[in-house]
Amino acid sequence: MIVVVVELGVNLRGVRRHNLALLLTSIRRAGGLSRIELAARSGLTQQAVSKIVPELIRAGLLDEFREPASGVGKPRTRLMIRPAARYALGVQLERDEVRAVRTDLLGVPTATVTRPLPSGFTPARAVSAIGECVARLCAGVDRSLVLGVGVGALGPLDHRSGMVLGATGLAGWDAVPLRALLAETVGLPVVLDKDTNAAAFAYLWRAETEVATAVVFVGTGLGAGLLIANTVYRGPRTNAGEFGHTTLAHDGPFCLCGRRGCLELLHNTAPDQRSAARLLGIGLADLVQLLDLERIVLAGRAVLAAPELYRDEARTQLAALLPLPRWQRIQVDIDDLGQDIVAIGAATEVLADFYAEPV
Ligand SMILES: [Zn+2]
């Protein structure tokens, strides 16, 4: 009998937590809702909404705005997320720099800091550069409201244990517990993910989507974040999306990863931008074939340097290489989050953890 009571208590806590998360997320996604709209949107009863909303208001997470009465009835009150209630930090660890952002509770970036990194930098150097960025970004706000730091780093890495397993092309990066090292240095919770997965997460944060999407990130490296069935697909060892190290020329030049003729190597050593964009387009046709993708978002500094060229070459190669019947249309877009996409995505991973358990 005692066991039953305990289990019931656990379940009720689980339901309460689920409902708090559901309401907060519904308000964020809609950009603001009345209590009646919130009940309709979330599927909860109006009584349940009336009970939970005050908890979120007491926690300082919501603002209430009275809307002018339209016709008969009481004026409605619109509930909105209070942007300054919490902050998240997001970091991109690239081969030549650290880019860091601070976002508000909506995931909107409010400050950016960058630090250059010397070639062949060590883990200690990276941790110190990230630590400097974090200190700068915390300086302008109440530190107790900063939820944590998300880091989008070079792979391969283990997202679950927070270990970098061996960043391609960087010596001294085998089995580095980057998450633990950073958490100790900055004194905040840290989430570690591959840069490409963080970029994909930035899109997931914006809107739920069932559209099978690859966010193809072309920085100093090349990889794909896979947004499949409204989830970032990381794979069982969290290293899905190593698109840059797939073979485009089986007898091509040796790549740092040990294989030959990798897409990333051929792209980065192409004689001009158009040839580089064309090679990426050829690779994309394989990715679409493999995953039945419906949308490709091209992101990263190489793409942003010549966006139309990359988009047009991708469309041209997909049309030329795939037998595209009417039912297999593929949308190719240029990312509009810009050069901070990985840092923003990493910050929203921290926010997502908070929204899952807000009070
Ligand atoms: Zn390779």
Coordinates of C-alpha atoms and ligand atoms in Angstrom, one line a residue:
M1 CA 0.0 0.0 0.0
I2 CA 2.8 2.4 0.9
V3 CA 4.5 1.6 -2.4
V4 CA 1.3 2.6 -4.3
V5 CA 1.2 6.0 -2.5
V6 CA 4.9 6.7 -3.3
E7 CA 4.4 5.9 -6.9
L8 CA 1.4 8.1 -7.2
G9 CA 3.4 11.0 -5.7
V10 CA 6.1 10.4 -8.3
N11 CA 3.6 10.4 -11.1
L12 CA 1.9 13.6 -9.9
R13 CA 5.2 15.4 -9.8
G14 CA 5.9 14.1 -13.3
V15 CA 2.5 15.3 -14.5
R16 CA 3.0 18.7 -12.9
R17 CA 6.5 19.1 -14.4
H18 CA 5.2 18.0 -17.8
N19 CA 2.3 20.6 -17.7
L20 CA 4.6 23.4 -16.6
A21 CA 7.0 22.7 -19.5
L22 CA 4.1 22.3 -21.9
L23 CA 2.5 25.7 -21.0
L24 CA 5.8 27.6 -21.0
T25 CA 6.8 26.1 -24.4
S26 CA 3.4 26.8 -25.9
I27 CA 3.6 30.5 -24.9
R28 CA 7.1 30.8 -26.3
R29 CA 6.2 29.1 -29.6
A30 CA 3.1 31.2 -30.1
G31 CA 4.9 34.5 -29.1
G32 CA 2.2 35.1 -26.4
L33 CA -1.3 33.6 -25.6
S34 CA -4.4 34.3 -23.5
R35 CA -5.3 31.7 -20.9
I36 CA -8.2 30.5 -23.2
E37 CA -5.9 30.2 -26.2
L38 CA -3.3 28.5 -23.9
A39 CA -5.8 25.8 -22.9
A40 CA -6.9 25.2 -26.5
R41 CA -3.2 25.1 -27.7
S42 CA -1.9 22.8 -25.0
G43 CA -4.9 20.5 -24.7
L44 CA -5.1 21.1 -20.9
T45 CA -8.4 22.1 -19.2
Q46 CA -8.9 25.8 -18.3
Q47 CA -8.9 24.8 -14.6
A48 CA -5.5 23.2 -15.0
V49 CA -4.2 26.3 -16.9
S50 CA -5.5 28.6 -14.2
K51 CA -3.7 26.6 -11.6
I52 CA -0.3 26.4 -13.4
V53 CA 0.0 29.9 -14.8
P54 CA 0.3 31.6 -11.4
E55 CA 3.3 29.3 -10.6
L56 CA 5.0 30.5 -13.7
I57 CA 4.2 34.1 -12.9
R58 CA 5.4 33.8 -9.3
A59 CA 8.7 32.3 -10.7
G60 CA 9.1 35.5 -12.7
L61 CA 9.0 33.8 -16.1
L62 CA 5.9 35.4 -17.6
D63 CA 4.7 38.9 -18.1
E64 CA 0.9 39.7 -18.4
F65 CA -0.3 42.3 -20.9
R66 CA -3.9 43.5 -20.8
E67 CA -5.3 43.7 -24.3
P68 CA -8.0 46.3 -25.1
A69 CA -11.5 44.8 -24.9
S70 CA -13.0 44.0 -28.3
G71 CA -16.8 44.0 -28.2
V72 CA -18.5 42.3 -25.3
G73 CA -16.8 40.4 -22.5
K74 CA -13.8 41.0 -20.2
P75 CA -10.6 42.3 -21.7
R76 CA -8.1 39.4 -22.3
T77 CA -4.8 39.2 -20.7
R78 CA -1.9 38.0 -22.9
L79 CA 0.8 35.9 -21.3
M80 CA 4.3 36.3 -22.7
I81 CA 7.7 35.0 -21.8
R82 CA 9.7 37.6 -19.8
P83 CA 12.9 37.7 -22.0
A84 CA 15.2 39.0 -19.2
A85 CA 14.0 36.3 -16.7
R86 CA 17.0 34.0 -17.6
Y87 CA 20.0 34.0 -20.0
A88 CA 21.9 31.3 -21.8
L89 CA 25.4 31.4 -23.2
G90 CA 26.3 29.7 -26.4
V91 CA 29.8 29.1 -27.8
Q92 CA 31.2 27.9 -31.1
L93 CA 34.7 26.4 -30.9
E94 CA 36.1 26.7 -34.4
R95 CA 39.7 25.8 -35.6
D96 CA 40.7 29.5 -35.6
E97 CA 38.4 31.3 -33.1
V98 CA 35.8 31.2 -30.4
R99 CA 32.5 32.8 -31.1
A100 CA 30.2 33.3 -28.1
V101 CA 26.7 34.8 -27.6
R102 CA 24.4 35.5 -24.7
T103 CA 20.7 35.0 -25.4
D104 CA 17.6 35.9 -23.4
L105 CA 15.0 33.4 -22.4
L106 CA 13.5 33.5 -25.9
G107 CA 16.8 32.5 -27.4
V108 CA 17.3 35.9 -29.0
P109 CA 21.0 36.9 -29.0
T110 CA 21.7 40.1 -27.0
A111 CA 25.5 40.1 -27.0
T112 CA 28.4 38.6 -28.9
V113 CA 32.1 38.1 -28.2
T114 CA 34.8 36.5 -30.3
R115 CA 38.4 35.5 -29.5
P116 CA 41.0 34.4 -32.1
L117 CA 42.7 31.0 -31.5
P118 CA 46.2 30.2 -32.7
S119 CA 46.6 27.3 -35.2
G120 CA 47.0 23.9 -33.4
F121 CA 45.6 25.3 -30.1
T122 CA 45.6 23.0 -27.1
P123 CA 42.5 22.1 -25.0
A124 CA 43.8 24.4 -22.2
R125 CA 44.1 27.3 -24.6
A126 CA 40.5 26.7 -25.8
V127 CA 39.2 26.5 -22.2
S128 CA 40.9 29.7 -21.3
A129 CA 39.5 31.5 -24.4
I130 CA 36.0 30.3 -23.7
G131 CA 36.4 31.3 -20.1
E132 CA 37.3 34.9 -21.1
C133 CA 34.2 35.0 -23.4
V134 CA 31.9 33.7 -20.7
A135 CA 33.3 36.3 -18.2
R136 CA 32.6 39.1 -20.7
L137 CA 29.1 37.9 -21.4
C138 CA 28.2 37.5 -17.7
A139 CA 29.5 40.9 -16.9
G140 CA 26.4 42.8 -18.1
V141 CA 23.8 40.7 -16.4
D142 CA 22.8 39.2 -13.0
R143 CA 24.9 36.0 -13.0
S144 CA 22.4 34.1 -11.0
L145 CA 20.0 34.3 -14.0
V146 CA 22.6 32.7 -16.4
L147 CA 21.4 29.1 -16.9
G148 CA 24.6 27.6 -18.4
V149 CA 26.9 27.4 -21.4
G150 CA 26.2 25.4 -24.5
V151 CA 29.3 24.6 -26.6
G152 CA 29.2 23.5 -30.3
A153 CA 32.6 22.0 -31.0
L154 CA 34.5 20.1 -33.6
G155 CA 33.9 16.4 -33.6
P156 CA 34.0 13.6 -33.2
L157 CA 32.8 13.9 -29.6
D158 CA 30.5 12.2 -27.2
H159 CA 27.5 14.5 -26.4
R160 CA 26.4 12.4 -23.5
S161 CA 29.7 12.2 -21.6
G162 CA 30.9 15.6 -22.7
M163 CA 34.2 14.2 -24.1
V164 CA 35.9 15.3 -27.3
L165 CA 37.1 12.1 -28.8
G166 CA 39.6 13.5 -31.3
A167 CA 38.9 16.7 -33.2
T168 CA 39.9 16.1 -36.8
G169 CA 43.2 17.8 -37.7
L170 CA 44.0 19.0 -34.1
A171 CA 46.8 17.3 -32.1
G172 CA 46.3 16.8 -28.4
W173 CA 42.5 16.5 -28.6
D174 CA 42.1 12.7 -28.0
A175 CA 39.7 11.9 -25.1
V176 CA 39.5 15.5 -23.7
P177 CA 36.8 15.9 -21.0
L178 CA 35.9 19.4 -22.4
R179 CA 32.6 19.7 -20.6
A180 CA 34.0 18.9 -17.2
L181 CA 37.1 21.2 -17.8
L182 CA 34.8 24.1 -18.8
A183 CA 32.3 23.6 -16.0
E184 CA 35.1 23.8 -13.5
T185 CA 36.6 26.9 -15.1
V186 CA 33.4 28.9 -15.6
G187 CA 31.4 27.6 -12.7
L188 CA 28.2 27.1 -14.7
P189 CA 26.5 23.9 -16.1
V190 CA 27.9 23.1 -19.6
V191 CA 26.3 21.2 -22.5
L192 CA 28.7 19.9 -25.2
D193 CA 27.5 19.1 -28.7
K194 CA 28.9 18.9 -32.2
D195 CA 28.9 22.2 -34.0
T196 CA 26.6 20.8 -36.7
N197 CA 24.1 19.5 -34.2
A198 CA 24.0 22.8 -32.4
A199 CA 23.3 24.5 -35.8
A200 CA 20.4 22.0 -36.4
F201 CA 19.1 22.7 -32.9
A202 CA 18.9 26.4 -33.7
Y203 CA 16.3 25.5 -36.4
L204 CA 14.5 23.1 -34.1
W205 CA 14.2 25.8 -31.5
R206 CA 12.5 28.1 -34.0
A207 CA 9.7 25.8 -34.9
E208 CA 8.6 22.2 -34.7
T209 CA 9.1 20.6 -38.0
E210 CA 8.3 17.2 -39.6
V211 CA 10.2 18.3 -42.7
A212 CA 13.3 16.1 -43.0
T213 CA 16.1 18.8 -43.0
A214 CA 19.9 18.8 -43.2
V215 CA 21.6 21.9 -41.9
V216 CA 24.8 21.7 -43.9
F217 CA 27.5 23.7 -42.1
V218 CA 30.5 24.8 -44.1
G219 CA 33.1 26.4 -41.7
T220 CA 36.7 25.4 -41.7
G221 CA 35.2 21.9 -41.7
L222 CA 32.1 20.5 -43.4
G223 CA 29.3 18.6 -41.7
A224 CA 25.5 18.1 -41.5
G225 CA 23.1 18.5 -38.6
L226 CA 20.2 16.2 -39.3
L227 CA 16.7 17.3 -38.3
I228 CA 14.6 14.2 -38.7
A229 CA 11.0 13.8 -37.3
N230 CA 11.2 16.9 -35.2
T231 CA 14.4 15.7 -33.5
V232 CA 18.1 16.4 -34.0
Y233 CA 19.3 12.9 -35.1
R234 CA 22.7 12.4 -33.4
G235 CA 23.0 8.6 -33.8
P236 CA 23.7 6.1 -31.0
R237 CA 27.3 7.4 -30.5
T238 CA 26.3 11.0 -31.1
N239 CA 28.4 11.3 -34.2
A240 CA 25.9 11.2 -37.1
G241 CA 26.4 13.8 -39.8
E242 CA 30.1 13.4 -40.6
F243 CA 29.1 14.4 -44.1
G244 CA 32.5 16.1 -44.9
H245 CA 34.3 12.8 -44.5
T246 CA 32.3 10.8 -47.0
T247 CA 34.2 9.8 -50.2
L248 CA 33.8 11.8 -53.4
A249 CA 36.9 10.4 -55.1
H250 CA 38.0 7.0 -54.0
D251 CA 41.6 7.5 -55.3
G252 CA 41.8 11.2 -54.4
P253 CA 44.2 12.9 -52.1
F254 CA 44.6 11.7 -48.5
C255 CA 42.5 13.5 -45.9
L256 CA 43.5 14.2 -42.3
C257 CA 40.9 11.7 -41.2
G258 CA 42.8 8.9 -42.9
R259 CA 40.5 8.4 -45.9
R260 CA 41.0 9.5 -49.5
G261 CA 39.1 12.0 -51.5
C262 CA 36.8 13.3 -48.7
L263 CA 34.2 15.9 -49.7
E264 CA 35.6 18.3 -47.1
L265 CA 39.1 18.1 -48.4
L266 CA 38.1 18.4 -52.1
H267 CA 35.8 21.3 -51.2
N268 CA 38.4 23.2 -49.2
T269 CA 41.1 22.7 -51.8
A270 CA 38.9 23.5 -54.9
P271 CA 40.5 26.1 -57.2
D272 CA 37.6 28.6 -56.8
Q273 CA 34.3 29.2 -55.0
R274 CA 32.1 27.9 -57.9
S275 CA 34.1 24.6 -58.1
A276 CA 33.8 24.2 -54.3
A277 CA 30.1 24.9 -54.4
R278 CA 29.6 22.4 -57.2
L279 CA 31.4 19.7 -55.3
L280 CA 29.2 20.3 -52.3
G281 CA 26.2 20.0 -54.5
I282 CA 27.4 16.7 -55.8
G283 CA 27.8 15.5 -52.2
L284 CA 24.3 16.7 -51.3
A285 CA 22.7 14.5 -54.0
D286 CA 24.1 11.5 -52.1
L287 CA 22.8 12.8 -48.7
V288 CA 19.3 13.3 -50.2
Q289 CA 19.4 9.8 -51.7
L290 CA 20.4 8.3 -48.3
L291 CA 17.9 10.2 -46.1
D292 CA 15.0 11.2 -48.3
L293 CA 15.6 14.8 -47.3
E294 CA 13.0 17.4 -48.1
R295 CA 15.0 20.5 -47.2
I296 CA 18.6 21.6 -47.2
V297 CA 19.8 24.7 -45.3
L298 CA 23.2 25.9 -46.3
A299 CA 25.1 27.6 -43.4
G300 CA 28.6 28.6 -42.3
R301 CA 31.2 31.2 -43.3
A302 CA 32.0 29.7 -46.7
V303 CA 28.4 29.7 -47.7
L304 CA 27.8 33.2 -46.3
A305 CA 30.7 34.5 -48.4
A306 CA 28.9 33.5 -51.7
P307 CA 25.3 32.5 -50.7
E308 CA 23.6 32.7 -54.1
L309 CA 26.4 30.8 -55.8
Y310 CA 26.2 27.9 -53.2
R311 CA 22.4 27.8 -53.4
D312 CA 22.3 27.8 -57.2
E313 CA 25.0 25.1 -57.5
A314 CA 23.2 23.0 -55.0
R315 CA 20.0 23.3 -56.9
T316 CA 21.7 22.6 -60.3
Q317 CA 23.5 19.5 -59.0
L318 CA 20.4 18.1 -57.3
A319 CA 18.4 18.6 -60.4
A320 CA 21.1 17.0 -62.6
L321 CA 21.9 14.0 -60.4
L322 CA 18.6 13.0 -58.9
P323 CA 15.7 11.5 -60.8
L324 CA 13.4 14.1 -59.2
P325 CA 9.8 13.3 -59.8
R326 CA 7.1 15.8 -58.6
W327 CA 6.8 14.1 -55.2
Q328 CA 10.5 14.5 -54.4
R329 CA 10.9 18.2 -54.4
I330 CA 13.8 19.5 -52.4
Q331 CA 13.9 22.9 -50.9
V332 CA 17.4 24.5 -50.8
D333 CA 17.7 27.6 -48.5
I334 CA 20.5 29.8 -47.2
D335 CA 20.6 30.0 -43.4
D336 CA 19.4 33.3 -42.1
L337 CA 20.8 33.0 -38.6
G338 CA 24.2 34.1 -39.9
Q339 CA 27.7 33.6 -38.5
D340 CA 26.5 32.9 -34.9
I341 CA 24.3 30.0 -35.9
V342 CA 26.3 27.4 -33.9
A343 CA 26.7 29.6 -30.8
I344 CA 22.9 30.5 -30.9
G345 CA 22.0 26.8 -31.3
A346 CA 24.3 25.8 -28.5
A347 CA 22.6 28.4 -26.2
T348 CA 19.2 27.2 -27.1
E349 CA 20.2 23.6 -26.1
V350 CA 20.7 25.1 -22.6
L351 CA 17.4 26.9 -22.8
A352 CA 15.6 23.7 -23.9
D353 CA 16.8 21.9 -20.7
F354 CA 15.4 24.8 -18.7
Y355 CA 12.0 24.8 -20.5
A356 CA 11.8 21.0 -19.8
E357 CA 11.9 21.7 -16.0
P358 CA 11.3 25.4 -15.5
V359 CA 10.2 25.6 -11.8
Ligands
ZN1 ZN 38.3 13.0 -44.4

